[in-house]
Coordinates of N, CA and C in Angstrom, one line a residue:
X30 N 337.9 116.0 71.3 CA 339.3 116.2 72.0 C 340.4 115.9 72.0
X31 N 341.7 115.6 72.1 CA 342.7 115.9 72.1 C 343.0 114.4 72.9
X32 N 344.1 113.3 71.8 CA 344.4 112.5 72.2 C 345.9 112.2 72.5
X33 N 345.7 112.3 73.3 CA 347.3 111.8 74.0 C 348.0 111.3 73.3
X34 N 349.7 111.2 73.6 CA 350.3 110.3 73.0 C 350.8 108.8 73.6
X35 N 351.3 107.8 72.2 CA 351.9 106.8 73.0 C 353.1 107.4 73.8
X36 N 353.5 106.9 75.3 CA 353.8 107.1 75.9 C 355.8 106.1 76.0
X37 N 355.3 105.2 75.1 CA 356.9 104.6 74.7 C 357.3 104.7 73.2
X38 N 357.5 105.4 72.4 CA 357.7 105.2 71.2 C 358.8 105.1 70.8
X39 N 359.6 103.7 70.0 CA 361.3 103.6 70.1 C 361.4 103.0 67.8
X40 N 361.9 103.0 67.6 CA 362.4 102.6 66.7 C 362.1 101.5 66.4
X41 N 362.6 100.6 66.7 CA 361.5 98.9 67.3 C 360.1 98.5 66.3
X42 N 359.0 99.7 66.5 CA 358.1 99.8 66.9 C 357.7 100.2 65.2
X43 N 359.3 100.9 64.1 CA 358.7 102.1 63.4 C 358.7 100.3 61.8
X44 N 357.6 100.3 61.4 CA 358.1 99.9 60.4 C 357.9 100.2 58.7
X45 N 358.7 99.5 57.7 CA 358.8 100.5 57.0 C 357.5 98.8 55.6
X46 N 356.9 99.1 54.9 CA 355.7 98.9 54.5 C 356.0 97.1 53.9
X47 N 357.8 97.1 53.4 CA 358.3 95.8 53.1 C 358.1 95.0 54.6
X48 N 359.2 95.7 55.9 CA 358.7 94.8 57.1 C 357.5 94.1 57.7
X49 N 356.8 95.6 57.7 CA 355.5 95.1 58.2 C 355.2 94.6 57.6
X50 N 355.0 93.5 56.4 CA 354.8 92.4 55.3 C 355.3 91.7 55.6
X51 N 356.2 91.4 56.1 CA 357.4 90.2 57.0 C 356.5 90.0 58.2
X52 N 356.2 90.6 59.1 CA 356.1 90.6 60.4 C 354.5 90.4 61.3
X53 N 353.5 90.8 59.5 CA 352.3 90.6 59.6 C 351.4 89.6 60.4
X54 N 352.2 88.5 60.2 CA 351.2 87.5 60.4 C 351.6 87.0 62.1
X55 N 352.9 87.4 62.6 CA 352.7 87.6 64.1 C 352.4 88.4 64.8
X56 N 352.7 89.8 63.9 CA 351.4 90.4 64.6 C 349.9 90.9 64.7
X57 N 349.9 90.1 64.5 CA 347.9 89.8 63.8 C 347.8 88.6 64.2
X58 N 348.2 87.9 64.9 CA 348.1 86.9 65.6 C 346.2 86.5 66.8
X59 N 346.3 88.3 66.7 CA 345.0 87.8 67.8 C 344.0 88.6 67.3
X60 N 343.7 89.3 66.2 CA 343.4 89.6 65.1 C 342.7 89.1 63.6
X61 N 343.6 88.2 63.4 CA 343.2 87.3 62.3 C 342.9 88.6 61.6
X62 N 343.6 89.8 61.2 CA 343.4 90.7 60.0 C 343.8 90.0 58.8
X63 N 343.4 90.4 58.0 CA 344.3 90.3 56.2 C 345.1 90.8 56.1
X64 N 345.9 90.6 55.3 CA 347.5 92.1 55.0 C 345.9 92.8 53.9
X65 N 346.6 94.5 54.5 CA 346.1 95.1 53.2 C 345.8 95.1 51.8
X66 N 345.0 95.1 51.3 CA 345.1 95.3 50.0 C 346.0 96.8 49.1
X67 N 345.3 97.9 49.8 CA 345.6 99.2 49.5 C 346.6 99.8 50.5
X68 N 347.9 101.1 49.3 CA 348.7 101.4 50.2 C 348.8 102.1 51.1
X69 N 347.9 102.9 50.9 CA 347.3 103.6 52.2 C 346.5 103.0 53.4
X70 N 346.4 101.4 53.3 CA 346.1 101.0 54.7 C 347.1 100.7 55.2
X71 N 348.1 100.3 54.2 CA 350.0 99.3 55.0 C 350.4 100.8 56.1
X72 N 350.0 102.1 54.7 CA 350.8 103.5 55.6 C 349.9 103.4 57.5
X73 N 348.6 103.4 57.3 CA 347.6 103.1 58.6 C 348.4 102.4 59.4
X74 N 348.2 100.9 58.7 CA 349.1 100.4 60.1 C 350.4 100.0 60.7
X75 N 350.7 100.3 59.6 CA 352.1 101.3 60.2 C 352.8 102.5 61.0
X76 N 351.6 103.4 60.9 CA 351.0 104.3 62.3 C 350.3 104.1 63.2
X77 N 350.1 102.1 63.5 CA 349.4 102.2 64.6 C 350.0 101.5 65.5
X78 N 351.1 100.6 64.7 CA 351.9 99.7 64.8 C 353.2 100.6 65.8
X79 N 353.4 102.2 65.0 CA 354.4 102.8 66.0 C 353.1 103.8 67.4
X80 N 352.2 103.9 67.2 CA 351.5 103.9 68.2 C 351.0 105.5 67.7
X81 N 351.2 106.3 66.6 CA 350.1 107.1 66.7 C 348.1 106.6 66.0
X82 N 348.1 106.5 66.6 CA 346.9 105.9 67.4 C 345.8 106.7 66.7
X83 N 346.1 108.1 66.6 CA 345.5 109.3 66.2 C 345.2 109.2 64.5
X84 N 346.5 109.2 64.7 CA 347.0 108.7 62.6 C 346.0 107.9 61.9
X85 N 346.6 106.8 62.6 CA 346.2 105.5 62.3 C 344.4 105.2 61.2
X86 N 343.6 106.4 62.8 CA 342.3 106.6 63.6 C 342.2 106.9 61.5
X87 N 342.2 108.3 61.9 CA 341.9 109.0 60.7 C 341.9 108.6 59.4
X88 N 343.3 108.1 58.9 CA 343.5 107.2 57.5 C 342.5 106.4 57.5
X89 N 342.2 104.9 58.2 CA 341.3 103.8 58.5 C 340.6 104.6 57.9
X90 N 339.0 105.3 58.6 CA 338.7 106.3 58.1 C 338.0 106.8 56.8
X91 N 339.1 107.4 56.6 CA 339.4 107.7 55.5 C 339.2 107.1 53.7
X92 N 339.7 106.0 54.7 CA 339.8 105.4 53.4 C 338.8 104.4 53.6
X93 N 337.8 103.8 53.7 CA 336.4 103.8 53.9 C 335.8 103.0 54.5
X94 N 335.3 101.1 54.0 CA 335.2 100.4 54.4 C 336.0 100.1 55.3
X95 N 336.8 99.4 54.3 CA 337.9 98.5 54.2 C 338.5 99.3 55.1
X96 N 339.4 100.3 54.9 CA 340.3 100.8 56.9 C 339.0 101.3 57.8
X97 N 337.8 99.9 58.4 CA 337.4 100.1 59.6 C 338.8 99.6 60.7
X98 N 338.9 98.2 60.5 CA 339.8 97.5 61.5 C 340.3 98.1 61.8
X99 N 341.4 98.8 60.7 CA 342.6 99.6 62.0 C 342.1 101.3 62.4
X100 N 340.9 101.5 61.7 CA 340.4 102.6 62.5 C 339.6 102.1 64.4
X101 N 339.2 101.2 64.1 CA 338.7 100.7 65.3 C 339.4 100.3 66.8
X102 N 340.5 99.9 66.1 CA 341.9 99.0 66.2 C 342.0 100.1 66.8
X103 N 342.6 101.1 66.8 CA 343.2 102.1 66.4 C 342.6 103.3 67.6
X104 N 341.2 103.3 67.9 CA 340.4 104.0 68.7 C 340.5 103.2 70.0
X105 N 339.9 102.0 70.0 CA 339.6 101.2 71.2 C 341.0 100.6 71.7
X106 N 341.9 100.8 71.1 CA 343.6 100.5 71.3 C 343.8 102.1 72.7
X107 N 343.3 102.5 72.0 CA 343.4 104.6 72.9 C 342.4 105.5 74.1
X108 N 341.1 104.5 73.9 CA 340.3 105.1 74.4 C 340.7 104.3 75.5
X109 N 341.1 103.0 75.5 CA 341.6 101.5 77.3 C 343.2 101.6 77.4
X110 N 343.6 102.3 77.0 CA 344.8 102.6 77.3 C 345.5 103.7 77.9
X111 N 344.9 104.9 76.9 CA 345.3 106.2 77.2 C 344.2 107.3 77.2
X112 N 343.0 107.6 77.5 CA 342.4 108.7 77.1 C 342.3 108.0 78.3
X113 N 342.6 110.0 79.1 CA 342.6 109.8 80.6 C 340.9 110.0 81.4
X114 N 340.6 110.6 80.4 CA 338.9 111.4 80.5 C 337.5 110.7 80.3
X115 N 337.1 109.2 81.8 CA 335.6 108.4 81.5 C 335.0 108.7 80.9
X116 N 334.4 109.7 80.6 CA 333.6 110.3 79.3 C 334.5 110.2 78.1
X117 N 335.6 110.7 77.9 CA 336.0 110.8 76.2 C 336.1 109.0 76.4
X118 N 336.5 108.5 77.2 CA 336.6 106.6 76.8 C 335.4 106.5 76.3
X119 N 334.2 106.5 76.9 CA 333.1 106.2 76.3 C 332.8 107.2 75.9
X120 N 333.0 108.0 75.1 CA 332.6 108.6 73.0 C 333.0 107.9 72.3
X121 N 334.7 107.6 73.0 CA 335.1 107.0 72.0 C 334.8 105.5 71.4
X122 N 334.4 104.4 72.9 CA 333.6 103.2 72.2 C 332.5 103.4 71.7
X123 N 331.8 103.8 72.6 CA 330.3 104.2 71.6 C 330.8 104.1 69.7
X124 N 331.6 105.6 69.5 CA 331.7 105.6 68.3 C 331.8 104.4 68.0
X125 N 332.7 103.8 67.9 CA 333.6 102.6 67.5 C 332.1 101.4 67.4
X126 N 331.2 100.9 68.6 CA 330.7 99.9 68.8 C 329.3 100.1 67.8
X127 N 329.1 102.0 67.3 CA 328.5 102.3 66.2 C 328.7 102.2 65.2
X128 N 329.4 102.5 65.0 CA 330.1 102.1 63.6 C 330.0 101.1 62.6
X129 N 331.0 100.5 63.6 CA 331.1 98.6 63.4 C 329.4 97.9 62.9
X130 N 328.4 98.4 63.8 CA 326.9 97.4 64.5 C 326.5 97.9 62.3
X131 N 326.7 99.4 61.3 CA 326.8 100.2 61.0 C 327.3 99.3 59.7
X132 N 328.4 98.5 59.5 CA 328.7 98.4 59.1 C 329.0 97.0 58.7
X133 N 328.6 96.3 59.3 CA 327.9 95.1 59.6 C 326.8 94.7 58.4
X134 N 325.8 95.6 58.4 CA 325.6 95.8 57.4 C 325.6 95.6 55.6
X135 N 327.2 96.5 55.6 CA 327.5 95.9 54.7 C 328.6 94.9 53.9
X136 N 328.4 94.3 55.1 CA 330.0 93.8 55.0 C 329.5 92.7 56.4
X137 N 328.9 92.3 55.8 CA 328.1 90.6 56.8 C 329.1 89.8 56.6
X138 N 330.3 89.6 56.3 CA 331.2 88.3 56.3 C 332.4 89.0 56.7
X139 N 332.7 90.6 57.0 CA 334.0 91.2 57.8 C 334.1 90.8 59.4
X140 N 334.9 89.9 60.1 CA 334.6 90.0 61.4 C 336.0 90.8 61.8
X141 N 335.8 91.6 61.5 CA 336.3 92.3 62.3 C 335.0 93.2 62.9
X142 N 334.3 93.7 61.9 CA 333.5 94.2 61.9 C 332.5 94.0 63.2
X143 N 332.2 93.3 64.2 CA 331.5 91.7 64.7 C 332.5 92.5 66.0
X144 N 333.5 91.6 66.1 CA 334.6 91.7 67.2 C 335.1 93.5 67.4
X145 N 335.1 94.3 66.9 CA 334.8 95.4 67.7 C 334.2 96.1 68.1
X146 N 333.3 95.9 67.4 CA 331.4 96.2 67.8 C 331.9 95.4 69.6
X147 N 331.5 94.2 69.4 CA 332.2 93.0 70.8 C 332.9 93.1 72.5
X148 N 333.5 94.3 71.4 CA 334.8 94.7 72.9 C 335.2 96.2 73.1
X149 N 334.3 97.3 72.6 CA 333.9 98.3 72.5 C 332.9 98.4 73.4
X150 N 331.7 97.7 73.2 CA 331.1 97.5 74.2 C 331.0 96.9 75.5
X151 N 331.9 96.0 75.5 CA 332.5 94.9 76.1 C 333.5 95.5 77.4
X152 N 334.1 96.7 76.7 CA 335.2 97.5 77.9 C 334.5 98.7 78.0
X153 N 333.1 99.0 77.5 CA 332.2 100.0 77.6 C 331.7 100.1 78.7
X154 N 331.6 98.7 78.7 CA 330.5 97.5 80.1 C 331.2 98.5 81.1
X155 N 332.8 97.9 81.2 CA 333.2 97.9 82.5 C 333.9 99.2 82.9
X156 N 333.9 100.1 82.4 CA 333.8 101.4 82.4 C 331.9 102.3 83.0
X157 N 331.2 101.7 83.1 CA 330.1 102.3 83.5 C 329.8 101.4 84.4
X158 N 329.2 100.2 84.4 CA 328.6 99.6 85.0 C 328.5 97.5 85.0
X159 N 328.9 97.1 84.7 CA 328.7 95.3 84.2 C 327.5 95.2 84.5
X160 N 326.3 95.6 85.5 CA 325.8 95.0 86.0 C 324.6 96.0 84.5
X161 N 324.8 97.0 85.1 CA 324.4 98.1 84.2 C 323.8 97.6 82.6
X162 N 324.9 97.5 82.8 CA 325.0 97.4 81.3 C 324.1 95.4 80.2
X163 N 324.3 94.6 81.4 CA 323.3 93.4 81.3 C 321.6 94.2 82.1
X164 N 321.3 94.2 82.3 CA 319.8 95.1 82.5 C 320.0 95.5 80.8
X165 N 320.6 96.4 80.3 CA 320.0 96.9 79.2 C 320.2 95.9 77.6
X166 N 320.6 94.8 78.6 CA 321.0 93.1 77.4 C 322.0 93.7 75.9
X167 N 322.7 94.7 76.3 CA 324.0 94.4 75.8 C 324.7 93.5 75.5
X168 N 325.0 92.0 77.2 CA 326.0 91.0 77.0 C 325.0 89.5 75.9
X169 N 323.8 89.7 75.4 CA 323.4 89.0 74.1 C 324.4 89.5 73.2
X170 N 324.7 90.7 73.1 CA 325.0 91.7 71.2 C 326.4 91.1 72.2
X171 N 326.9 91.2 72.1 CA 328.7 90.7 72.8 C 328.7 89.5 72.5
X172 N 327.9 88.4 73.4 CA 328.5 87.2 73.0 C 327.6 86.9 71.5
X173 N 326.8 87.3 71.0 CA 326.8 87.0 69.5 C 327.5 87.3 68.4
X174 N 327.7 89.1 68.6 CA 329.2 90.0 67.3 C 329.9 88.6 68.7
X175 N 330.4 87.7 68.7 CA 331.8 87.2 69.3 C 331.3 85.8 68.6
X176 N 330.9 85.5 69.3 CA 330.5 83.9 68.6 C 330.3 84.0 66.4
X177 N 329.7 85.4 66.0 CA 329.9 85.0 64.5 C 331.9 85.9 64.2
X178 N 331.8 86.2 64.9 CA 333.3 86.7 65.1 C 334.6 85.0 64.2
X179 N 334.3 84.5 65.7 CA 334.9 82.9 65.4 C 334.4 82.4 64.1
X180 N 332.7 82.4 64.0 CA 332.7 81.9 62.7 C 333.2 82.1 61.6
X181 N 333.3 83.5 61.9 CA 333.9 84.1 59.3 C 335.7 83.5 60.2
X182 N 335.9 83.9 61.3 CA 337.4 83.8 61.8 C 337.6 82.9 62.7
X183 N 337.8 81.6 61.8 CA 337.9 80.3 63.2 C 339.4 80.6 64.4
X184 N 340.0 81.4 63.8 CA 341.5 81.6 63.7 C 341.2 82.5 65.5
X185 N 340.3 83.7 65.4 CA 340.3 85.2 65.8 C 340.8 84.4 67.5
X186 N 341.9 85.0 67.9 CA 342.4 84.3 68.9 C 341.8 85.6 70.2
X187 N 341.9 86.8 69.5 CA 341.5 87.9 70.2 C 339.8 88.1 71.0
X188 N 338.6 86.6 70.0 CA 337.6 86.4 69.9 C 337.3 85.7 71.4
X189 N 338.6 84.7 71.4 CA 339.0 83.6 72.1 C 338.3 84.4 73.8
X190 N 339.7 85.8 73.2 CA 339.6 86.2 75.0 C 338.4 87.2 75.6
X191 N 338.2 87.7 74.5 CA 336.6 88.1 74.4 C 335.7 87.5 75.3
X192 N 335.6 86.0 74.6 CA 335.2 85.1 75.0 C 335.0 84.9 76.1
X193 N 335.7 84.4 77.1 CA 336.3 84.5 78.1 C 336.3 85.3 79.2
X194 N 336.3 86.5 78.9 CA 336.2 87.8 79.3 C 334.8 87.9 79.8
X195 N 333.8 87.4 78.7 CA 332.3 87.6 79.0 C 331.9 86.6 80.0
X196 N 332.0 85.1 80.2 CA 331.4 84.2 81.0 C 332.6 84.6 82.3
X197 N 333.8 84.9 83.2 CA 334.1 85.3 83.9 C 333.6 86.8 84.5
X198 N 333.6 87.5 83.5 CA 332.8 88.8 84.2 C 331.5 88.6 84.8
X199 N 330.0 87.4 84.4 CA 329.2 88.0 85.0 C 328.9 86.8 85.2
X200 N 329.3 85.5 85.8 CA 330.2 84.9 86.7 C 330.0 85.8 88.1
X201 N 331.6 86.6 87.9 CA 331.7 87.7 89.1 C 330.8 88.6 89.6
X202 N 329.7 88.7 88.2 CA 329.0 90.1 88.5 C 326.8 89.4 89.3
X203 N 327.3 88.5 89.0 CA 325.6 87.9 88.8 C 325.7 86.5 90.0
X204 N 327.0 85.8 90.3 CA 326.4 84.8 90.6 C 326.5 83.2 89.5
X205 N 326.9 82.3 90.0 CA 327.0 81.8 88.4 C 326.0 80.8 88.3
X206 N 325.0 80.5 89.0 CA 323.0 79.9 89.2 C 322.5 80.9 88.2
X207 N 322.2 82.3 88.1 CA 321.9 83.7 87.5 C 322.8 83.4 85.9
X208 N 323.8 83.6 86.2 CA 324.5 83.6 85.1 C 324.4 82.7 83.9
X209 N 325.4 81.0 84.4 CA 324.5 80.3 83.3 C 322.5 80.0 82.9
X210 N 322.2 80.6 83.3 CA 320.3 80.1 83.1 C 320.4 81.3 83.3
X211 N 320.9 82.2 83.0 CA 320.6 84.0 82.2 C 320.6 83.9 81.0
X212 N 322.3 83.7 81.2 CA 323.1 84.3 80.0 C 324.4 83.2 79.7
X213 N 323.6 82.4 80.1 CA 324.6 80.9 79.5 C 326.1 80.6 79.3
X214 N 326.8 81.5 80.6 CA 328.0 82.1 81.6 C 328.5 81.0 81.7
X215 N 329.0 80.0 81.9 CA 329.4 79.2 82.3 C 331.2 79.4 82.3
X216 N 331.9 78.4 84.2 CA 332.9 78.9 84.8 C 334.0 77.6 83.3
X217 N 334.0 76.8 83.0 CA 334.8 75.4 82.5 C 334.7 76.8 81.1
X218 N 333.5 77.4 80.4 CA 334.2 78.0 79.3 C 335.0 79.1 79.1
X219 N 334.5 79.8 79.8 CA 335.5 80.5 80.3 C 337.5 80.5 80.4
X220 N 337.6 78.9 80.8 CA 338.4 79.0 81.0 C 338.7 78.4 78.9
X221 N 338.1 77.0 78.6 CA 338.5 77.3 77.7 C 339.1 78.1 76.5
X222 N 337.7 79.3 76.6 CA 338.7 80.0 75.7 C 339.9 80.9 75.8
X223 N 340.6 80.3 76.4 CA 341.3 81.1 77.3 C 343.1 80.1 77.2
X224 N 342.3 79.3 77.2 CA 343.4 77.9 77.1 C 343.5 77.6 75.0
X225 N 342.3 78.3 74.1 CA 341.9 78.2 73.7 C 342.5 79.8 72.2
X226 N 343.2 81.0 73.2 CA 343.2 82.0 72.9 C 345.3 81.5 72.7
X227 N 345.3 81.5 74.0 CA 347.1 80.8 73.7 C 347.4 79.9 73.2
X228 N 346.1 78.8 72.4 CA 346.6 77.3 71.5 C 347.2 78.5 70.5
X229 N 346.6 79.1 69.7 CA 346.4 80.1 68.7 C 347.8 81.2 68.3
X230 N 347.2 82.4 70.3 CA 348.7 83.3 69.8 C 349.3 83.1 71.0
X231 N 350.1 81.6 71.0 CA 350.3 82.2 72.8 C 351.7 82.4 73.1
X232 N 352.5 84.2 72.1 CA 353.2 84.9 72.8 C 351.5 85.6 73.2
X233 N 350.9 85.7 73.2 CA 350.2 87.1 73.2 C 349.9 87.2 75.4
X234 N 350.0 88.7 75.4 CA 350.0 89.5 76.7 C 348.9 88.9 77.7
X235 N 348.2 90.0 76.3 CA 346.7 90.3 77.1 C 345.7 89.7 76.7
X236 N 346.2 88.0 76.6 CA 345.3 86.6 76.6 C 345.8 85.9 78.4
X237 N 347.0 87.1 78.5 CA 347.6 86.0 79.7 C 347.1 86.6 81.0
X238 N 346.9 87.8 80.7 CA 346.3 89.5 82.0 C 345.2 88.6 81.4
X239 N 344.6 88.3 80.8 CA 342.3 89.2 81.7 C 342.9 87.4 81.7
X240 N 343.4 86.3 81.4 CA 343.4 84.6 81.9 C 343.7 84.8 83.6
X241 N 344.5 85.2 84.1 CA 344.6 85.6 84.9 C 343.8 86.4 85.6
X242 N 343.1 87.3 85.7 CA 341.9 88.5 85.7 C 340.7 86.7 86.0
X243 N 340.7 86.3 85.6 CA 339.2 85.7 85.5 C 339.8 84.1 86.4
X244 N 340.8 84.1 86.2 CA 341.7 82.8 87.1 C 341.0 83.3 89.4
X245 N 341.6 84.8 88.9 CA 341.1 85.5 90.3 C 340.0 85.7 90.8
X246 N 338.5 86.2 89.6 CA 337.3 86.6 89.6 C 336.4 84.7 89.7
X247 N 337.2 84.2 89.2 CA 336.3 82.1 89.2 C 336.8 81.8 90.2
X248 N 338.3 82.1 91.2 CA 338.9 80.7 91.9 C 338.9 81.8 92.8
X249 N 338.8 83.3 92.8 CA 339.5 83.3 94.4 C 340.7 83.3 95.0
X250 N 341.4 83.5 95.6 CA 342.3 83.5 96.6 C 343.4 81.9 96.1
X251 N 342.7 80.7 95.9 CA 342.7 79.8 95.6 C 343.4 79.8 94.8
X252 N 343.0 80.9 94.0 CA 344.3 81.3 92.0 C 345.1 82.2 91.6
X253 N 345.2 82.4 93.0 CA 346.1 84.2 93.0 C 347.1 83.7 92.0
X254 N 348.1 82.2 93.5 CA 349.5 81.8 92.5 C 349.7 82.1 90.8
X255 N 348.1 81.1 90.5 CA 348.4 80.8 89.2 C 348.3 82.1 88.1
X256 N 347.5 82.7 88.3 CA 347.5 84.2 88.4 C 349.1 85.5 87.8
X257 N 348.9 85.1 88.9 CA 350.1 85.7 89.4 C 351.2 85.6 88.2
X258 N 351.3 84.4 88.5 CA 352.6 83.9 86.9 C 352.0 83.7 85.7
X259 N 350.6 84.3 85.6 CA 350.3 84.8 84.0 C 350.9 86.2 83.9
X260 N 350.6 86.7 84.5 CA 351.5 87.9 84.4 C 352.5 88.0 84.6
X261 N 353.1 87.6 85.0 CA 355.2 87.5 85.7 C 355.2 87.6 83.8
X262 N 354.9 86.3 83.1 CA 355.2 85.3 81.4 C 354.5 86.3 80.8
X263 N 353.3 88.3 81.2 CA 353.4 88.9 79.8 C 354.1 89.3 80.1
X264 N 354.2 89.9 81.6 CA 354.6 91.3 81.8 C 357.1 90.4 81.1
X265 N 357.6 89.5 81.0 CA 358.6 89.6 81.1 C 358.5 89.1 79.4
X266 N 357.8 89.4 78.5 CA 357.3 89.4 76.9 C 357.6 90.4 76.6
X267 N 358.3 90.6 75.0 CA 359.2 91.5 74.2 C 358.1 92.1 73.7
X268 N 358.0 93.2 73.7 CA 356.8 94.1 72.6 C 357.7 94.4 71.5
X269 N 356.4 93.6 70.5 CA 356.6 94.2 68.5 C 356.1 94.9 68.9
X270 N 355.5 95.6 68.9 CA 354.3 96.9 68.3 C 354.0 98.2 69.7
X271 N 353.9 99.2 69.1 CA 352.9 99.7 70.4 C 351.7 99.6 71.2
X272 N 350.5 98.3 70.9 CA 349.9 97.7 71.6 C 350.8 97.1 72.5
X273 N 351.3 95.4 71.9 CA 351.8 95.0 72.8 C 352.9 95.5 73.9
X274 N 353.5 97.1 74.2 CA 353.7 97.5 75.5 C 353.1 97.4 75.9
X275 N 352.2 98.2 75.8 CA 351.0 98.9 76.2 C 350.9 97.9 77.1
X276 N 350.1 96.1 76.8 CA 350.2 95.3 77.2 C 350.1 94.9 77.9
X277 N 351.9 95.1 77.7 CA 352.9 94.3 79.4 C 353.5 95.2 80.1
X278 N 353.0 96.5 80.1 CA 353.5 97.9 80.4 C 351.9 97.2 81.8
X279 N 350.8 97.0 81.0 CA 349.2 96.2 82.2 C 349.9 95.9 83.1
X280 N 350.7 94.1 82.0 CA 351.2 93.4 83.8 C 352.1 94.1 84.3
X281 N 352.9 94.6 84.6 CA 353.9 94.9 85.1 C 352.8 96.4 86.0
X282 N 351.9 96.8 85.9 CA 351.2 96.9 87.1 C 350.2 96.5 87.8
X283 N 349.7 95.0 87.0 CA 349.2 94.0 88.0 C 349.9 93.4 88.7
X284 N 351.3 93.6 88.8 CA 352.0 92.1 89.3 C 352.3 93.4 90.8
X285 N 352.2 94.8 90.5 CA 352.5 96.0 91.7 C 351.6 96.0 92.7
X286 N 350.0 95.8 92.1 CA 348.6 96.2 92.9 C 348.5 95.5 93.8

């Protein structure tokens, strides 16, 4: 399949190795990804941050297991934000989930292997049907993988975001009683995960966008004003790479909807 290009190229997203090293902690405050040890992986991350997601994914896969994090992230970002056909989105997300599950057996201490599996499965459920995914037992796998992510990388802000989404979406689709008894999904747990995500990564646009969605799912019209304020904060942010630009564009779309 052809990967549509990133539509907002910017010279500001073109990092040299030295500049990327200086900016790394800020760029990866969400995923707690460690600095890559191989030059080839530094180059792959440079492609990722510039929005060359296909090149980043290919380079990551070519580097073997240690490159799976950049490959998974590039593939997921492309699938969620840029792939235009649902079959392509689903195929890419399944590919990531399956690859990460295999990686977990070889690298059981690699937080990225668990996070990107959970992320891919969660986004795949949204594309198909959250209720169908629940019936198929996907929820348990997503929750377990995210909890493992946080055990391995306690400062993984994006795992907190994903767990917040997990609790909120199950409550929204299954109802609070069934969600709590069957899946352990709780309203306060959802809100607490978003609060922790923003405490760890205060500048995160995606944490604000997903927090806003959760507020509407959990509180309806009564929380609409808070949700709008979160989206406005996200939309007003300054992007430092291609993914952040895509998140900010999504916030603007949420406001306009």
